[in-house]
């Protein structure tokens, strides 16, 4: 296994191959957010606007707030479109359902407008596995409602007040390229078939356009090691994380892991596995692993000299200690490593096996075998694949899979 610094240097050289040298902004594809109001309209197409609003009121929904947030988003969306048009750009709008290979390949830049969910959707389609060509189309996102959405993947919030300033800088080339690592998921098995995925947002099966993945034979070493004949890459890359676990959160997830193709098979019972990128380290990864000032205080009070002057002083700084610890969980978006986290690992009796198995660590690859009953492999909280007893997957990072984004600050 390469050391972190060597690996980053190796990936940096590869990233350079995919960095545009003559970027010209002429065509912008604006990807629109599906607002809560639009979502309800899709669920009840038979209802008129008045009937829909009455149904929502009867259900106890704050209709006025739903309509207000819908208007806030649409007003901002129009401002973004106008900003691109003002610098001479041709603009097309696309919704979640109308994104296609043709419209993605038409654009010089993809512009999700909304929150992180809209950005992740756009990133999923801006994939070398989905595109018509190997040329990467960059992405830059605008947060349409910074008062109610953190939007960590979007441009800084002050550009939500003045999107024209951001567009002007992009047009003039006053920005930096950022390559965000993504997780490639490869299913291993006997026939190379992929189970039907589900869109968790719409609770429907995903019917994606034909993608450039096909079953391949495993080489002899991999076939022997993982007891499989065929492999097939899933047509979705994870920008934030891949989660594997039982569909019912109250049920224990039984998994086997092999880290970095080592000979050791690690067995765990837990509440699921989260494999995160640097981009995703600000999201679920941090939520799983973060500590609070109360945790720090409880730990310090449990020490034999918990009432000593030095410990009492540290207890007064519990909030700062927790903050520093939580900041240490983050790693760079272009970091070529993955960080796996075992949620609520059972640590009694024979579990985990071996006892030295870490519940969190940096790796380059993770092989996972399921012993679950009704489990799923979920990509960026959006696309779900069945992953039940006997299912096998290999998670890894490749430089050519990185998402090309625009950074202003």
mmCIF file of C-alpha atoms in Angstrom:
data_model
loop_
_atom_site.group_PDB
_atom_site.id
_atom_site.type_symbol
_atom_site.label_atom_id
_atom_site.label_comp_id
_atom_site.label_asym_id
_atom_site.label_seq_id
_atom_site.Cartn_x
_atom_site.Cartn_y
_atom_site.Cartn_z
ATOM 1 C CA UNK A 1 0.000 0.000 0.000
ATOM 2 C CA UNK A 2 1.383 3.397 -0.988
ATOM 3 C CA UNK A 3 1.830 6.011 1.707
ATOM 4 C CA UNK A 4 -0.685 8.847 1.689
ATOM 5 C CA UNK A 5 1.748 11.459 0.353
ATOM 6 C CA UNK A 6 2.991 9.211 -2.457
ATOM 7 C CA UNK A 7 -0.556 8.279 -3.402
ATOM 8 C CA UNK A 8 -1.606 11.940 -3.536
ATOM 9 C CA UNK A 9 1.365 12.791 -5.768
ATOM 10 C CA UNK A 10 0.487 9.916 -8.079
ATOM 11 C CA UNK A 11 -3.150 11.027 -8.317
ATOM 12 C CA UNK A 12 -2.179 14.676 -8.814
ATOM 13 C CA UNK A 13 -0.272 13.708 -11.964
ATOM 14 C CA UNK A 14 -3.311 11.809 -13.209
ATOM 15 C CA UNK A 15 -5.647 14.706 -12.373
ATOM 16 C CA UNK A 16 -3.555 16.967 -14.575
ATOM 17 C CA UNK A 17 -4.505 14.844 -17.596
ATOM 18 C CA UNK A 18 -8.170 15.702 -17.051
ATOM 19 C CA UNK A 19 -7.743 19.421 -16.348
ATOM 20 C CA UNK A 20 -9.030 21.648 -19.206
ATOM 21 C CA UNK A 21 -6.357 23.830 -20.779
ATOM 22 C CA UNK A 22 -8.613 25.952 -22.971
ATOM 23 C CA UNK A 23 -11.911 26.311 -21.137
ATOM 24 C CA UNK A 24 -14.436 28.631 -22.797
ATOM 25 C CA UNK A 25 -17.850 29.264 -21.317
ATOM 26 C CA UNK A 26 -20.474 29.360 -24.075
ATOM 27 C CA UNK A 27 -23.186 26.890 -23.007
ATOM 28 C CA UNK A 28 -24.507 26.358 -19.475
ATOM 29 C CA UNK A 29 -26.849 23.586 -18.366
ATOM 30 C CA UNK A 30 -28.808 24.653 -15.277
ATOM 31 C CA UNK A 31 -30.087 21.659 -13.293
ATOM 32 C CA UNK A 32 -33.146 22.653 -11.298
ATOM 33 C CA UNK A 33 -34.037 21.476 -7.835
ATOM 34 C CA UNK A 34 -37.261 19.562 -7.325
ATOM 35 C CA UNK A 35 -38.951 21.662 -4.652
ATOM 36 C CA UNK A 36 -41.193 20.162 -1.999
ATOM 37 C CA UNK A 37 -44.223 21.705 -3.725
ATOM 38 C CA UNK A 38 -43.232 20.202 -7.092
ATOM 39 C CA UNK A 39 -42.687 16.843 -5.391
ATOM 40 C CA UNK A 40 -46.213 16.934 -3.998
ATOM 41 C CA UNK A 41 -47.545 17.861 -7.439
ATOM 42 C CA UNK A 42 -45.869 14.771 -8.901
ATOM 43 C CA UNK A 43 -47.379 12.594 -6.173
ATOM 44 C CA UNK A 44 -50.890 13.923 -6.840
ATOM 45 C CA UNK A 45 -51.112 14.772 -10.553
ATOM 46 C CA UNK A 46 -54.898 14.372 -10.514
ATOM 47 C CA UNK A 47 -55.384 17.351 -8.142
ATOM 48 C CA UNK A 48 -55.735 21.003 -9.113
ATOM 49 C CA UNK A 49 -53.474 23.533 -7.284
ATOM 50 C CA UNK A 50 -56.318 24.466 -4.903
ATOM 51 C CA UNK A 51 -57.170 20.829 -4.229
ATOM 52 C CA UNK A 52 -53.516 19.968 -3.617
ATOM 53 C CA UNK A 53 -53.077 22.818 -1.162
ATOM 54 C CA UNK A 54 -56.200 21.790 0.723
ATOM 55 C CA UNK A 55 -54.978 18.183 0.899
ATOM 56 C CA UNK A 56 -51.662 19.350 2.322
ATOM 57 C CA UNK A 57 -53.435 21.541 4.899
ATOM 58 C CA UNK A 58 -55.627 18.620 5.944
ATOM 59 C CA UNK A 59 -52.451 16.594 6.433
ATOM 60 C CA UNK A 60 -51.003 19.263 8.713
ATOM 61 C CA UNK A 61 -48.386 20.610 6.267
ATOM 62 C CA UNK A 62 -47.397 24.292 6.526
ATOM 63 C CA UNK A 63 -48.555 25.107 2.994
ATOM 64 C CA UNK A 64 -47.609 28.781 3.163
ATOM 65 C CA UNK A 65 -44.012 27.870 4.021
ATOM 66 C CA UNK A 66 -43.888 25.226 1.270
ATOM 67 C CA UNK A 67 -45.119 27.775 -1.292
ATOM 68 C CA UNK A 68 -42.736 30.441 0.029
ATOM 69 C CA UNK A 69 -39.688 28.183 -0.286
ATOM 70 C CA UNK A 70 -40.801 27.152 -3.764
ATOM 71 C CA UNK A 71 -40.976 30.809 -4.791
ATOM 72 C CA UNK A 72 -37.577 31.581 -3.210
ATOM 73 C CA UNK A 73 -35.963 28.810 -5.224
ATOM 74 C CA UNK A 74 -37.620 29.700 -8.522
ATOM 75 C CA UNK A 75 -36.784 33.402 -8.155
ATOM 76 C CA UNK A 76 -33.128 32.578 -7.511
ATOM 77 C CA UNK A 77 -33.070 30.099 -10.378
ATOM 78 C CA UNK A 78 -34.177 32.858 -12.758
ATOM 79 C CA UNK A 79 -31.396 35.121 -11.439
ATOM 80 C CA UNK A 80 -28.765 32.445 -12.145
ATOM 81 C CA UNK A 81 -30.080 31.893 -15.678
ATOM 82 C CA UNK A 82 -30.068 35.640 -16.329
ATOM 83 C CA UNK A 83 -26.508 35.942 -15.007
ATOM 84 C CA UNK A 84 -25.238 33.420 -17.542
ATOM 85 C CA UNK A 85 -27.231 34.988 -20.355
ATOM 86 C CA UNK A 86 -25.816 38.418 -19.484
ATOM 87 C CA UNK A 87 -22.272 37.208 -20.248
ATOM 88 C CA UNK A 88 -23.341 35.828 -23.629
ATOM 89 C CA UNK A 89 -24.036 32.233 -22.578
ATOM 90 C CA UNK A 90 -26.653 30.005 -24.133
ATOM 91 C CA UNK A 91 -28.621 28.389 -21.299
ATOM 92 C CA UNK A 92 -30.715 25.242 -21.093
ATOM 93 C CA UNK A 93 -32.696 24.084 -18.072
ATOM 94 C CA UNK A 94 -33.025 20.458 -17.071
ATOM 95 C CA UNK A 95 -34.936 18.784 -14.282
ATOM 96 C CA UNK A 96 -34.009 15.619 -12.400
ATOM 97 C CA UNK A 97 -36.058 13.512 -14.786
ATOM 98 C CA UNK A 98 -34.921 15.113 -18.058
ATOM 99 C CA UNK A 99 -31.153 14.840 -17.604
ATOM 100 C CA UNK A 100 -29.746 12.837 -20.521
ATOM 101 C CA UNK A 101 -26.447 12.044 -22.216
ATOM 102 C CA UNK A 102 -27.175 14.422 -25.067
ATOM 103 C CA UNK A 103 -27.979 17.462 -22.963
ATOM 104 C CA UNK A 104 -25.033 16.791 -20.623
ATOM 105 C CA UNK A 105 -22.577 16.537 -23.528
ATOM 106 C CA UNK A 106 -23.988 19.786 -25.014
ATOM 107 C CA UNK A 107 -22.921 21.885 -22.023
ATOM 108 C CA UNK A 108 -19.585 23.545 -21.259
ATOM 109 C CA UNK A 109 -20.554 23.674 -17.582
ATOM 110 C CA UNK A 110 -23.215 21.995 -15.464
ATOM 111 C CA UNK A 111 -24.873 24.301 -12.932
ATOM 112 C CA UNK A 112 -26.984 22.659 -10.209
ATOM 113 C CA UNK A 113 -29.176 25.238 -8.464
ATOM 114 C CA UNK A 114 -30.621 24.194 -5.109
ATOM 115 C CA UNK A 115 -28.856 22.305 -2.336
ATOM 116 C CA UNK A 116 -26.389 19.451 -1.939
ATOM 117 C CA UNK A 117 -28.977 16.920 -3.122
ATOM 118 C CA UNK A 118 -29.253 18.643 -6.489
ATOM 119 C CA UNK A 119 -25.457 18.811 -6.716
ATOM 120 C CA UNK A 120 -25.117 15.081 -5.969
ATOM 121 C CA UNK A 121 -27.722 14.266 -8.609
ATOM 122 C CA UNK A 122 -25.833 16.298 -11.212
ATOM 123 C CA UNK A 123 -22.522 14.759 -10.158
ATOM 124 C CA UNK A 124 -23.986 11.280 -10.588
ATOM 125 C CA UNK A 125 -24.793 12.033 -14.208
ATOM 126 C CA UNK A 126 -21.479 13.839 -14.834
ATOM 127 C CA UNK A 127 -19.764 10.466 -14.813
ATOM 128 C CA UNK A 128 -17.273 8.981 -17.293
ATOM 129 C CA UNK A 129 -19.427 5.850 -17.107
ATOM 130 C CA UNK A 130 -22.442 7.830 -18.311
ATOM 131 C CA UNK A 131 -20.976 10.427 -20.667
ATOM 132 C CA UNK A 132 -20.826 10.164 -24.453
ATOM 133 C CA UNK A 133 -17.154 11.181 -24.452
ATOM 134 C CA UNK A 134 -14.230 10.992 -22.046
ATOM 135 C CA UNK A 135 -13.971 14.781 -21.880
ATOM 136 C CA UNK A 136 -15.057 15.954 -18.451
ATOM 137 C CA UNK A 137 -17.730 18.632 -18.066
ATOM 138 C CA UNK A 138 -17.104 20.754 -14.958
ATOM 139 C CA UNK A 139 -19.741 21.432 -12.303
ATOM 140 C CA UNK A 140 -20.356 24.548 -10.250
ATOM 141 C CA UNK A 141 -23.325 24.793 -7.876
ATOM 142 C CA UNK A 142 -25.372 27.686 -6.459
ATOM 143 C CA UNK A 143 -27.213 27.460 -3.135
ATOM 144 C CA UNK A 144 -30.729 28.762 -3.807
ATOM 145 C CA UNK A 145 -31.685 29.097 -0.123
ATOM 146 C CA UNK A 146 -28.669 29.530 2.182
ATOM 147 C CA UNK A 147 -30.953 30.402 5.123
ATOM 148 C CA UNK A 148 -32.395 26.879 5.172
ATOM 149 C CA UNK A 149 -29.661 24.818 3.463
ATOM 150 C CA UNK A 150 -25.988 24.444 4.375
ATOM 151 C CA UNK A 151 -24.975 23.598 0.795
ATOM 152 C CA UNK A 152 -21.395 22.518 1.498
ATOM 153 C CA UNK A 153 -20.927 21.372 -2.102
ATOM 154 C CA UNK A 154 -22.121 24.675 -3.514
ATOM 155 C CA UNK A 155 -20.260 27.959 -3.959
ATOM 156 C CA UNK A 156 -19.858 30.015 -0.761
ATOM 157 C CA UNK A 157 -23.089 31.559 0.446
ATOM 158 C CA UNK A 158 -22.198 35.138 -0.486
ATOM 159 C CA UNK A 159 -22.500 34.143 -4.148
ATOM 160 C CA UNK A 160 -26.156 33.390 -3.458
ATOM 161 C CA UNK A 161 -26.552 37.140 -2.878
ATOM 162 C CA UNK A 162 -24.704 37.982 -6.084
ATOM 163 C CA UNK A 163 -24.641 35.079 -8.566
ATOM 164 C CA UNK A 164 -23.637 37.467 -11.368
ATOM 165 C CA UNK A 165 -20.268 38.018 -9.653
ATOM 166 C CA UNK A 166 -19.568 34.274 -9.662
ATOM 167 C CA UNK A 167 -20.607 33.898 -13.310
ATOM 168 C CA UNK A 168 -18.405 36.832 -14.310
ATOM 169 C CA UNK A 169 -15.393 35.226 -12.607
ATOM 170 C CA UNK A 170 -16.068 31.877 -14.288
ATOM 171 C CA UNK A 171 -16.406 33.572 -17.682
ATOM 172 C CA UNK A 172 -13.082 35.400 -17.221
ATOM 173 C CA UNK A 173 -11.256 32.286 -15.961
ATOM 174 C CA UNK A 174 -10.781 33.689 -12.445
ATOM 175 C CA UNK A 175 -11.186 30.381 -10.613
ATOM 176 C CA UNK A 176 -9.388 27.175 -9.698
ATOM 177 C CA UNK A 177 -10.090 23.616 -10.787
ATOM 178 C CA UNK A 178 -10.844 21.084 -8.058
ATOM 179 C CA UNK A 179 -10.861 17.315 -8.616
ATOM 180 C CA UNK A 180 -13.125 15.581 -6.097
ATOM 181 C CA UNK A 181 -12.415 11.873 -5.579
ATOM 182 C CA UNK A 182 -15.325 9.470 -6.038
ATOM 183 C CA UNK A 183 -15.989 5.854 -5.082
ATOM 184 C CA UNK A 184 -16.214 3.274 -7.840
ATOM 185 C CA UNK A 185 -18.321 0.264 -6.853
ATOM 186 C CA UNK A 186 -17.737 -3.079 -8.590
ATOM 187 C CA UNK A 187 -20.067 -6.019 -7.996
ATOM 188 C CA UNK A 188 -18.396 -9.437 -7.923
ATOM 189 C CA UNK A 189 -20.203 -12.681 -8.622
ATOM 190 C CA UNK A 190 -20.732 -15.609 -10.933
ATOM 191 C CA UNK A 191 -22.581 -13.951 -13.837
ATOM 192 C CA UNK A 192 -21.886 -10.197 -13.859
ATOM 193 C CA UNK A 193 -25.542 -9.235 -13.467
ATOM 194 C CA UNK A 194 -26.537 -6.024 -11.658
ATOM 195 C CA UNK A 195 -29.692 -6.004 -9.496
ATOM 196 C CA UNK A 196 -32.341 -3.384 -10.265
ATOM 197 C CA UNK A 197 -31.575 -0.115 -8.458
ATOM 198 C CA UNK A 198 -34.143 2.061 -6.698
ATOM 199 C CA UNK A 199 -34.326 5.863 -6.609
ATOM 200 C CA UNK A 200 -34.790 6.505 -2.877
ATOM 201 C CA UNK A 201 -36.084 10.023 -3.487
ATOM 202 C CA UNK A 202 -38.974 8.869 -5.650
ATOM 203 C CA UNK A 203 -39.226 5.296 -4.328
ATOM 204 C CA UNK A 204 -39.245 3.945 -7.883
ATOM 205 C CA UNK A 205 -36.993 1.699 -9.943
ATOM 206 C CA UNK A 206 -34.294 3.557 -11.849
ATOM 207 C CA UNK A 207 -34.382 3.236 -15.619
ATOM 208 C CA UNK A 208 -31.055 4.701 -16.610
ATOM 209 C CA UNK A 209 -29.899 5.133 -20.170
ATOM 210 C CA UNK A 210 -27.485 2.529 -21.490
ATOM 211 C CA UNK A 211 -24.122 2.925 -19.796
ATOM 212 C CA UNK A 212 -20.636 1.818 -20.750
ATOM 213 C CA UNK A 213 -20.328 -0.994 -18.221
ATOM 214 C CA UNK A 214 -20.309 -4.672 -19.121
ATOM 215 C CA UNK A 215 -19.481 -7.911 -17.308
ATOM 216 C CA UNK A 216 -15.776 -8.775 -17.252
ATOM 217 C CA UNK A 217 -13.850 -11.839 -16.186
ATOM 218 C CA UNK A 218 -11.846 -11.478 -12.993
ATOM 219 C CA UNK A 219 -8.156 -12.230 -13.204
ATOM 220 C CA UNK A 220 -6.990 -15.435 -11.598
ATOM 221 C CA UNK A 221 -5.675 -13.894 -8.378
ATOM 222 C CA UNK A 222 -8.819 -11.830 -7.731
ATOM 223 C CA UNK A 223 -11.053 -14.746 -8.628
ATOM 224 C CA UNK A 224 -9.267 -17.011 -6.150
ATOM 225 C CA UNK A 225 -9.123 -14.390 -3.399
ATOM 226 C CA UNK A 226 -12.757 -13.307 -3.516
ATOM 227 C CA UNK A 227 -14.337 -16.574 -4.748
ATOM 228 C CA UNK A 228 -15.953 -14.936 -7.795
ATOM 229 C CA UNK A 229 -15.715 -15.307 -11.581
ATOM 230 C CA UNK A 230 -17.118 -12.051 -12.978
ATOM 231 C CA UNK A 231 -17.097 -8.371 -12.134
ATOM 232 C CA UNK A 232 -19.249 -5.458 -13.233
ATOM 233 C CA UNK A 233 -18.860 -1.765 -12.398
ATOM 234 C CA UNK A 234 -22.016 -0.039 -11.201
ATOM 235 C CA UNK A 235 -22.970 2.917 -13.449
ATOM 236 C CA UNK A 236 -22.985 5.341 -10.513
ATOM 237 C CA UNK A 237 -20.009 6.918 -8.758
ATOM 238 C CA UNK A 238 -20.326 8.070 -5.142
ATOM 239 C CA UNK A 239 -19.179 11.620 -4.446
ATOM 240 C CA UNK A 240 -19.962 11.489 -0.704
ATOM 241 C CA UNK A 241 -20.200 7.893 0.435
ATOM 242 C CA UNK A 242 -21.347 4.338 -0.088
ATOM 243 C CA UNK A 243 -23.420 2.840 2.721
ATOM 244 C CA UNK A 244 -24.044 -0.880 3.198
ATOM 245 C CA UNK A 245 -26.434 -2.206 5.811
ATOM 246 C CA UNK A 246 -29.798 -3.724 6.638
ATOM 247 C CA UNK A 247 -32.819 -1.880 5.255
ATOM 248 C CA UNK A 248 -34.453 -2.014 8.697
ATOM 249 C CA UNK A 249 -32.172 0.017 10.945
ATOM 250 C CA UNK A 250 -33.136 -1.977 14.069
ATOM 251 C CA UNK A 251 -31.724 -5.168 12.515
ATOM 252 C CA UNK A 252 -28.034 -6.014 12.966
ATOM 253 C CA UNK A 253 -25.897 -5.909 9.798
ATOM 254 C CA UNK A 254 -23.510 -8.866 9.450
ATOM 255 C CA UNK A 255 -20.613 -8.054 7.109
ATOM 256 C CA UNK A 256 -17.177 -9.310 6.137
ATOM 257 C CA UNK A 257 -14.477 -6.830 5.044
ATOM 258 C CA UNK A 258 -11.097 -7.205 3.369
ATOM 259 C CA UNK A 259 -9.025 -4.020 3.469
ATOM 260 C CA UNK A 260 -6.479 -3.150 0.771
ATOM 261 C CA UNK A 261 -6.556 -6.715 -0.635
ATOM 262 C CA UNK A 262 -4.932 -8.074 2.516
ATOM 263 C CA UNK A 263 -5.278 -11.734 3.514
ATOM 264 C CA UNK A 264 -7.149 -10.884 6.731
ATOM 265 C CA UNK A 265 -10.960 -11.260 6.643
ATOM 266 C CA UNK A 266 -12.570 -8.921 9.177
ATOM 267 C CA UNK A 267 -15.991 -9.916 10.500
ATOM 268 C CA UNK A 268 -18.342 -7.424 12.107
ATOM 269 C CA UNK A 269 -21.866 -7.072 13.416
ATOM 270 C CA UNK A 270 -23.002 -3.482 13.449
ATOM 271 C CA UNK A 271 -25.540 -0.917 12.253
ATOM 272 C CA UNK A 272 -23.922 -0.650 8.840
ATOM 273 C CA UNK A 273 -20.777 0.367 6.991
ATOM 274 C CA UNK A 274 -20.110 3.867 5.618
ATOM 275 C CA UNK A 275 -17.224 4.312 3.164
ATOM 276 C CA UNK A 276 -16.538 8.007 2.649
ATOM 277 C CA UNK A 277 -14.532 10.265 0.349
ATOM 278 C CA UNK A 278 -12.896 13.517 1.397
ATOM 279 C CA UNK A 279 -15.909 15.391 0.048
ATOM 280 C CA UNK A 280 -18.205 13.197 2.138
ATOM 281 C CA UNK A 281 -16.088 13.634 5.272
ATOM 282 C CA UNK A 282 -18.062 16.809 6.087
ATOM 283 C CA UNK A 283 -21.331 14.888 5.899
ATOM 284 C CA UNK A 284 -22.422 11.468 7.208
ATOM 285 C CA UNK A 285 -18.824 10.512 8.036
ATOM 286 C CA UNK A 286 -18.636 13.329 10.588
ATOM 287 C CA UNK A 287 -22.119 12.620 11.946
ATOM 288 C CA UNK A 288 -21.141 9.009 12.657
ATOM 289 C CA UNK A 289 -17.803 9.775 14.292
ATOM 290 C CA UNK A 290 -18.147 13.197 15.922
ATOM 291 C CA UNK A 291 -18.017 13.682 19.668
ATOM 292 C CA UNK A 292 -19.677 16.327 21.857
ATOM 293 C CA UNK A 293 -18.350 18.400 24.729
ATOM 294 C CA UNK A 294 -20.437 16.141 26.991
ATOM 295 C CA UNK A 295 -18.489 13.107 25.709
ATOM 296 C CA UNK A 296 -15.201 14.853 26.488
ATOM 297 C CA UNK A 297 -16.383 15.861 29.954
ATOM 298 C CA UNK A 298 -17.622 12.340 30.769
ATOM 299 C CA UNK A 299 -14.315 10.849 29.633
ATOM 300 C CA UNK A 300 -12.235 13.277 31.718
ATOM 301 C CA UNK A 301 -14.392 12.761 34.814
ATOM 302 C CA UNK A 302 -13.884 8.998 34.493
ATOM 303 C CA UNK A 303 -10.110 9.346 34.949
ATOM 304 C CA UNK A 304 -8.671 8.259 38.336
ATOM 305 C CA UNK A 305 -7.533 11.862 38.926
ATOM 306 C CA UNK A 306 -10.711 13.316 37.457
ATOM 307 C CA UNK A 307 -10.954 15.955 40.181
ATOM 308 C CA UNK A 308 -7.376 17.167 39.892
ATOM 309 C CA UNK A 309 -6.656 20.759 38.949
ATOM 310 C CA UNK A 310 -5.233 19.863 35.502
ATOM 311 C CA UNK A 311 -8.200 17.696 34.577
ATOM 312 C CA UNK A 312 -10.643 20.316 35.827
ATOM 313 C CA UNK A 313 -8.961 22.860 33.540
ATOM 314 C CA UNK A 314 -9.309 20.488 30.588
ATOM 315 C CA UNK A 315 -12.978 19.968 31.428
ATOM 316 C CA UNK A 316 -13.487 23.708 31.144
ATOM 317 C CA UNK A 317 -12.150 23.438 27.579
ATOM 318 C CA UNK A 318 -14.298 20.421 26.661
ATOM 319 C CA UNK A 319 -16.073 22.264 23.849
ATOM 320 C CA UNK A 320 -12.771 23.319 22.232
ATOM 321 C CA UNK A 321 -11.367 19.762 22.575
ATOM 322 C CA UNK A 322 -14.463 18.302 20.915
ATOM 323 C CA UNK A 323 -14.276 20.883 18.124
ATOM 324 C CA UNK A 324 -10.635 20.075 17.391
ATOM 325 C CA UNK A 325 -11.347 16.362 17.384
ATOM 326 C CA UNK A 326 -14.260 16.776 14.982
ATOM 327 C CA UNK A 327 -12.208 18.984 12.656
ATOM 328 C CA UNK A 328 -9.624 16.214 12.556
ATOM 329 C CA UNK A 329 -12.214 13.893 11.010
ATOM 330 C CA UNK A 330 -12.207 15.926 7.799
ATOM 331 C CA UNK A 331 -9.894 15.249 4.865
ATOM 332 C CA UNK A 332 -9.396 16.936 1.499
ATOM 333 C CA UNK A 333 -11.860 16.455 -1.399
ATOM 334 C CA UNK A 334 -9.022 15.383 -3.720
ATOM 335 C CA UNK A 335 -7.568 12.892 -1.211
ATOM 336 C CA UNK A 336 -7.258 9.542 -3.040
ATOM 337 C CA UNK A 337 -7.949 7.562 0.127
ATOM 338 C CA UNK A 338 -11.243 6.288 1.467
ATOM 339 C CA UNK A 339 -12.224 6.257 5.124
ATOM 340 C CA UNK A 340 -14.509 3.487 6.295
ATOM 341 C CA UNK A 341 -16.598 3.742 9.468
ATOM 342 C CA UNK A 342 -18.400 0.907 11.229
ATOM 343 C CA UNK A 343 -21.587 2.203 12.816
ATOM 344 C CA UNK A 344 -22.230 1.006 16.383
ATOM 345 C CA UNK A 345 -19.988 -2.034 16.108
ATOM 346 C CA UNK A 346 -20.824 -4.862 18.520
ATOM 347 C CA UNK A 347 -17.755 -5.377 20.714
ATOM 348 C CA UNK A 348 -18.721 -8.238 23.015
ATOM 349 C CA UNK A 349 -17.956 -11.960 22.955
ATOM 350 C CA UNK A 350 -16.382 -13.018 19.669
ATOM 351 C CA UNK A 351 -17.200 -9.738 17.885
ATOM 352 C CA UNK A 352 -15.518 -8.199 16.046
ATOM 353 C CA UNK A 353 -13.195 -10.798 14.600
ATOM 354 C CA UNK A 354 -10.295 -10.256 14.937
ATOM 355 C CA UNK A 355 -10.528 -8.107 18.072
ATOM 356 C CA UNK A 356 -7.920 -5.753 16.594
ATOM 357 C CA UNK A 357 -10.262 -4.743 13.750
ATOM 358 C CA UNK A 358 -10.567 -0.956 13.767
ATOM 359 C CA UNK A 359 -14.021 0.586 13.516
ATOM 360 C CA UNK A 360 -12.589 3.447 11.438
ATOM 361 C CA UNK A 361 -9.497 3.745 9.242
ATOM 362 C CA UNK A 362 -8.113 5.051 5.957
ATOM 363 C CA UNK A 363 -7.806 2.571 3.098
ATOM 364 C CA UNK A 364 -7.391 2.456 -0.670
ATOM 365 C CA UNK A 365 -9.832 -0.394 -1.280
ATOM 366 C CA UNK A 366 -12.597 -2.134 0.661
ATOM 367 C CA UNK A 367 -14.028 -5.531 -0.280
ATOM 368 C CA UNK A 368 -17.383 -6.258 1.370
ATOM 369 C CA UNK A 369 -19.331 -9.513 1.561
ATOM 370 C CA UNK A 370 -22.876 -9.478 2.925
ATOM 371 C CA UNK A 371 -24.413 -11.911 5.390
ATOM 372 C CA UNK A 372 -27.500 -9.729 5.750
ATOM 373 C CA UNK A 373 -31.169 -10.620 5.303
ATOM 374 C CA UNK A 374 -32.651 -7.519 3.646
ATOM 375 C CA UNK A 375 -29.779 -5.127 3.022
ATOM 376 C CA UNK A 376 -28.928 -2.399 0.546
ATOM 377 C CA UNK A 377 -25.862 -0.801 -0.969
ATOM 378 C CA UNK A 378 -26.708 2.905 -1.185
ATOM 379 C CA UNK A 379 -24.797 5.452 -3.269
ATOM 380 C CA UNK A 380 -24.895 9.050 -2.002
ATOM 381 C CA UNK A 381 -28.153 8.412 -0.157
ATOM 382 C CA UNK A 382 -29.967 8.320 -3.484
ATOM 383 C CA UNK A 383 -29.515 5.114 -5.486
ATOM 384 C CA UNK A 384 -30.030 1.797 -3.708
ATOM 385 C CA UNK A 385 -29.086 -1.731 -4.815
ATOM 386 C CA UNK A 386 -30.125 -4.948 -3.004
ATOM 387 C CA UNK A 387 -27.122 -6.381 -1.128
ATOM 388 C CA UNK A 388 -28.175 -9.545 0.643
ATOM 389 C CA UNK A 389 -26.447 -12.705 1.871
ATOM 390 C CA UNK A 390 -23.598 -13.659 -0.468
ATOM 391 C CA UNK A 391 -23.462 -10.332 -2.337
ATOM 392 C CA UNK A 392 -19.934 -9.003 -2.886
ATOM 393 C CA UNK A 393 -18.639 -5.548 -3.785
ATOM 394 C CA UNK A 394 -15.270 -3.869 -4.189
ATOM 395 C CA UNK A 395 -15.040 -0.147 -3.366
ATOM 396 C CA UNK A 396 -12.065 1.845 -4.676
ATOM 397 C CA UNK A 397 -10.913 5.215 -6.043
ATOM 398 C CA UNK A 398 -9.585 5.838 -9.556
ATOM 399 C CA UNK A 399 -8.197 9.229 -10.655
ATOM 400 C CA UNK A 400 -10.155 9.151 -13.928
ATOM 401 C CA UNK A 401 -13.405 8.962 -11.923
ATOM 402 C CA UNK A 402 -12.824 12.258 -10.089
ATOM 403 C CA UNK A 403 -15.464 14.977 -10.445
ATOM 404 C CA UNK A 404 -14.162 18.169 -12.066
ATOM 405 C CA UNK A 405 -15.509 21.195 -10.185
ATOM 406 C CA UNK A 406 -14.970 24.942 -10.145
ATOM 407 C CA UNK A 407 -13.771 26.611 -6.930
ATOM 408 C CA UNK A 408 -13.858 30.395 -6.479
ATOM 409 C CA UNK A 409 -12.719 30.848 -2.865
#
